[in-house]
Amino acid sequence: PERESIQTGVVNYPLMDSMQVLPEDLNLAGFTHVNFAFAFFDPDSFQITPMDSNSGGLLHRFTALKDKYNGLQTWISVGG
């Protein structure tokens, strides 16, 4: 079957627990690519760094989605 390429962002709402959507909550069956927005380059270390403390804990969970969905590509948008 043909697979669609759809990109989506994962957003964390720490003050609204009832609205929080975590990476592992997403049903990504049929997706080929998903996109995490956003990260940036640390000006001192030149490492990709989360934009804020809330998204920092989600990056590894987001990239771990590849283990659950065969062939899924996880991308990180740098900038904003």
CSV table of N, CA and C in Angstrom, one decimal:
chain,number,residue,atom,x,y,z
A,1,PRO,N,0.8,-1.2,0.0
A,1,PRO,CA,0.0,0.0,0.0
A,1,PRO,C,0.9,1.3,0.0
A,2,GLU,N,0.4,2.3,-0.6
A,2,GLU,CA,1.1,3.5,-0.7
A,2,GLU,C,1.0,4.2,0.7
A,3,ARG,N,2.2,4.8,1.1
A,3,ARG,CA,2.3,5.5,2.4
A,3,ARG,C,2.3,7.0,2.1
A,4,GLU,N,1.7,7.8,2.9
A,4,GLU,CA,1.7,9.2,2.8
A,4,GLU,C,2.9,9.8,3.6
A,5,SER,N,3.4,10.8,3.1
A,5,SER,CA,4.4,11.6,3.8
A,5,SER,C,3.8,12.8,4.5
A,6,ILE,N,3.6,12.7,5.8
A,6,ILE,CA,3.0,13.8,6.5
A,6,ILE,C,3.9,14.2,7.7
A,7,GLN,N,4.0,15.5,7.9
A,7,GLN,CA,4.8,15.9,9.0
A,7,GLN,C,4.0,16.6,10.0
A,8,THR,N,4.3,16.4,11.3
A,8,THR,CA,3.6,17.0,12.4
A,8,THR,C,4.5,17.4,13.5
A,9,GLY,N,4.1,18.3,14.2
A,9,GLY,CA,4.9,18.8,15.4
A,9,GLY,C,4.3,18.1,16.7
A,10,VAL,N,5.2,17.9,17.6
A,10,VAL,CA,4.8,17.4,18.9
A,10,VAL,C,4.9,18.6,19.9
A,11,VAL,N,3.8,18.9,20.6
A,11,VAL,CA,3.8,20.0,21.5
A,11,VAL,C,3.5,19.5,22.9
A,12,ASN,N,4.2,20.1,23.9
A,12,ASN,CA,4.0,19.8,25.3
A,12,ASN,C,3.4,20.9,26.0
A,13,TYR,N,2.3,20.7,26.6
A,13,TYR,CA,1.6,21.7,27.4
A,13,TYR,C,1.7,21.4,28.9
A,14,PRO,N,2.8,21.7,29.6
A,14,PRO,CA,3.0,21.2,30.9
A,14,PRO,C,1.9,21.7,31.9
A,15,LEU,N,1.3,22.8,31.7
A,15,LEU,CA,0.3,23.4,32.6
A,15,LEU,C,-1.1,22.8,32.4
A,16,MET,N,-1.3,22.1,31.2
A,16,MET,CA,-2.6,21.6,30.9
A,16,MET,C,-2.5,20.1,30.7
A,17,ASP,N,-2.3,19.4,31.8
A,17,ASP,CA,-2.1,17.9,31.7
A,17,ASP,C,-3.2,17.2,30.9
A,18,SER,N,-4.4,17.7,30.9
A,18,SER,CA,-5.5,17.0,30.2
A,18,SER,C,-5.3,17.2,28.7
A,19,MET,N,-4.6,18.1,28.3
A,19,MET,CA,-4.4,18.4,26.8
A,19,MET,C,-3.0,17.9,26.3
A,20,GLN,N,-2.2,17.4,27.2
A,20,GLN,CA,-0.9,17.0,26.9
A,20,GLN,C,-0.8,15.8,25.9
A,21,VAL,N,-0.1,16.0,24.8
A,21,VAL,CA,0.1,15.0,23.8
A,21,VAL,C,1.6,14.6,23.8
A,22,LEU,N,1.9,13.4,24.2
A,22,LEU,CA,3.3,12.9,24.2
A,22,LEU,C,3.6,12.2,22.9
A,23,PRO,N,4.8,12.1,22.5
A,23,PRO,CA,5.1,11.4,21.3
A,23,PRO,C,4.6,10.0,21.2
A,24,GLU,N,4.6,9.2,22.2
A,24,GLU,CA,4.1,7.8,22.2
A,24,GLU,C,2.6,7.7,22.1
A,25,ASP,N,1.9,8.9,22.3
A,25,ASP,CA,0.5,8.9,22.2
A,25,ASP,C,0.0,9.0,20.8
A,26,LEU,N,0.9,9.4,19.9
A,26,LEU,CA,0.5,9.6,18.5
A,26,LEU,C,0.3,8.3,17.8
A,27,ASN,N,-0.7,8.2,17.0
A,27,ASN,CA,-0.9,7.0,16.1
A,27,ASN,C,-0.3,7.4,14.7
A,28,LEU,N,0.9,6.9,14.5
A,28,LEU,CA,1.6,7.2,13.3
A,28,LEU,C,1.6,6.1,12.2
A,29,ALA,N,0.7,5.2,12.3
A,29,ALA,CA,0.5,4.2,11.3
A,29,ALA,C,0.3,4.8,9.9
A,30,GLY,N,1.1,4.4,9.0
A,30,GLY,CA,1.0,4.9,7.6
A,30,GLY,C,1.9,6.2,7.4
A,31,PHE,N,2.5,6.7,8.4
A,31,PHE,CA,3.3,7.9,8.2
A,31,PHE,C,4.7,7.5,7.8
A,32,THR,N,5.4,8.3,7.0
A,32,THR,CA,6.7,8.0,6.6
A,32,THR,C,7.7,8.9,7.3
A,33,HIS,N,7.3,10.1,7.7
A,33,HIS,CA,8.2,11.1,8.3
A,33,HIS,C,7.3,11.9,9.3
A,34,VAL,N,8.0,12.2,10.4
A,34,VAL,CA,7.4,13.2,11.4
A,34,VAL,C,8.5,14.2,11.8
A,35,ASN,N,8.1,15.4,12.1
A,35,ASN,CA,9.0,16.5,12.4
A,35,ASN,C,8.8,17.1,13.8
A,36,PHE,N,9.9,17.3,14.5
A,36,PHE,CA,9.8,17.9,15.8
A,36,PHE,C,10.2,19.3,15.7
A,37,ALA,N,9.4,20.2,16.2
A,37,ALA,CA,9.7,21.6,16.1
A,37,ALA,C,9.7,22.2,17.5
A,38,PHE,N,10.7,22.8,17.9
A,38,PHE,CA,12.0,23.2,17.2
A,38,PHE,C,13.1,22.9,18.1
A,39,ALA,N,14.3,23.0,17.6
A,39,ALA,CA,15.6,22.9,18.3
A,39,ALA,C,16.5,24.0,17.7
A,40,PHE,N,17.6,24.3,18.4
A,40,PHE,CA,18.5,25.3,17.8
A,40,PHE,C,20.0,24.8,18.1
A,41,PHE,N,20.9,25.5,17.5
A,41,PHE,CA,22.3,25.2,17.7
A,41,PHE,C,22.8,26.1,18.9
A,42,ASP,N,23.4,25.4,19.9
A,42,ASP,CA,24.0,26.1,21.0
A,42,ASP,C,25.2,26.9,20.5
A,43,PRO,N,25.2,28.2,20.7
A,43,PRO,CA,26.3,29.0,20.2
A,43,PRO,C,27.7,28.7,20.8
A,44,ASP,N,27.7,28.1,21.9
A,44,ASP,CA,29.0,27.8,22.5
A,44,ASP,C,29.5,26.4,22.1
A,45,SER,N,28.6,25.4,22.1
A,45,SER,CA,29.0,24.0,21.8
A,45,SER,C,28.7,23.6,20.4
A,46,PHE,N,27.9,24.3,19.7
A,46,PHE,CA,27.4,24.0,18.3
A,46,PHE,C,26.7,22.7,18.3
A,47,GLN,N,26.1,22.2,19.4
A,47,GLN,CA,25.3,21.0,19.5
A,47,GLN,C,23.9,21.4,19.3
A,48,ILE,N,23.1,20.5,18.7
A,48,ILE,CA,21.6,20.7,18.6
A,48,ILE,C,21.1,20.6,20.0
A,49,THR,N,20.3,21.7,20.4
A,49,THR,CA,19.8,21.8,21.8
A,49,THR,C,18.3,22.1,21.7
A,50,PRO,N,17.6,21.6,22.7
A,50,PRO,CA,16.1,21.9,22.7
A,50,PRO,C,15.9,23.4,22.9
A,51,MET,N,14.8,23.8,22.4
A,51,MET,CA,14.4,25.2,22.5
A,51,MET,C,14.1,25.6,23.9
A,52,ASP,N,13.5,24.7,24.7
A,52,ASP,CA,13.2,25.0,26.1
A,52,ASP,C,13.3,23.7,26.9
A,53,SER,N,13.1,23.9,28.2
A,53,SER,CA,13.2,22.7,29.1
A,53,SER,C,12.1,21.7,28.9
A,54,ASN,N,10.9,22.1,28.5
A,54,ASN,CA,9.8,21.2,28.2
A,54,ASN,C,10.1,20.3,27.1
A,55,SER,N,10.6,20.8,26.0
A,55,SER,CA,10.9,20.0,24.8
A,55,SER,C,12.1,19.1,25.0
A,56,GLY,N,13.0,19.5,25.9
A,56,GLY,CA,14.2,18.7,26.1
A,56,GLY,C,13.9,17.2,26.4
A,57,GLY,N,13.0,17.0,27.3
A,57,GLY,CA,12.6,15.6,27.7
A,57,GLY,C,11.9,14.9,26.6
A,58,LEU,N,11.4,15.6,25.6
A,58,LEU,CA,10.6,14.9,24.5
A,58,LEU,C,11.4,14.4,23.4
A,59,LEU,N,12.6,15.0,23.2
A,59,LEU,CA,13.4,14.7,22.0
A,59,LEU,C,13.7,13.2,21.9
A,60,HIS,N,14.2,12.6,23.0
A,60,HIS,CA,14.6,11.2,22.9
A,60,HIS,C,13.3,10.3,22.7
A,61,ARG,N,12.2,10.7,23.4
A,61,ARG,CA,11.0,10.0,23.2
A,61,ARG,C,10.5,10.1,21.8
A,62,PHE,N,10.7,11.2,21.2
A,62,PHE,CA,10.2,11.4,19.8
A,62,PHE,C,11.1,10.6,18.8
A,63,THR,N,12.4,10.6,19.0
A,63,THR,CA,13.2,9.8,18.1
A,63,THR,C,13.0,8.3,18.3
A,64,ALA,N,12.6,7.9,19.5
A,64,ALA,CA,12.3,6.5,19.8
A,64,ALA,C,11.1,6.0,19.1
A,65,LEU,N,10.3,6.8,18.5
A,65,LEU,CA,9.2,6.4,17.7
A,65,LEU,C,9.6,5.5,16.5
A,66,LYS,N,10.8,5.7,16.1
A,66,LYS,CA,11.3,4.8,15.0
A,66,LYS,C,11.4,3.4,15.3
A,67,ASP,N,11.5,3.1,16.6
A,67,ASP,CA,11.5,1.7,17.1
A,67,ASP,C,10.1,1.0,17.0
A,68,LYS,N,9.1,1.9,17.1
A,68,LYS,CA,7.7,1.4,17.1
A,68,LYS,C,7.2,1.3,15.7
A,69,TYR,N,7.6,2.2,14.8
A,69,TYR,CA,7.0,2.2,13.5
A,69,TYR,C,8.1,2.0,12.5
A,70,ASN,N,8.1,0.8,11.9
A,70,ASN,CA,9.1,0.4,10.9
A,70,ASN,C,9.2,1.4,9.7
A,71,GLY,N,10.4,1.9,9.4
A,71,GLY,CA,10.6,2.8,8.3
A,71,GLY,C,10.3,4.2,8.6
A,72,LEU,N,9.8,4.6,9.8
A,72,LEU,CA,9.5,6.0,10.1
A,72,LEU,C,10.8,6.8,10.2
A,73,GLN,N,10.8,8.0,9.6
A,73,GLN,CA,11.9,8.9,9.8
A,73,GLN,C,11.5,10.0,10.7
A,74,THR,N,12.3,10.3,11.7
A,74,THR,CA,12.0,11.4,12.6
A,74,THR,C,13.0,12.5,12.3
A,75,TRP,N,12.5,13.7,12.1
A,75,TRP,CA,13.3,14.8,11.8
A,75,TRP,C,13.2,15.9,12.8
A,76,ILE,N,14.2,16.7,13.0
A,76,ILE,CA,14.1,17.8,14.0
A,76,ILE,C,14.3,19.1,13.2
A,77,SER,N,13.4,20.0,13.3
A,77,SER,CA,13.6,21.4,12.7
A,77,SER,C,14.5,22.2,13.6
A,78,VAL,N,15.5,22.8,12.9
A,78,VAL,CA,16.4,23.7,13.7
A,78,VAL,C,16.0,25.1,13.3
A,79,GLY,N,15.8,25.9,14.3
A,79,GLY,CA,15.5,27.3,14.1
A,79,GLY,C,14.1,27.6,14.6
A,80,GLY,N,13.4,28.5,14.0
A,80,GLY,CA,12.1,28.7,14.5
A,80,GLY,C,11.4,29.9,13.9
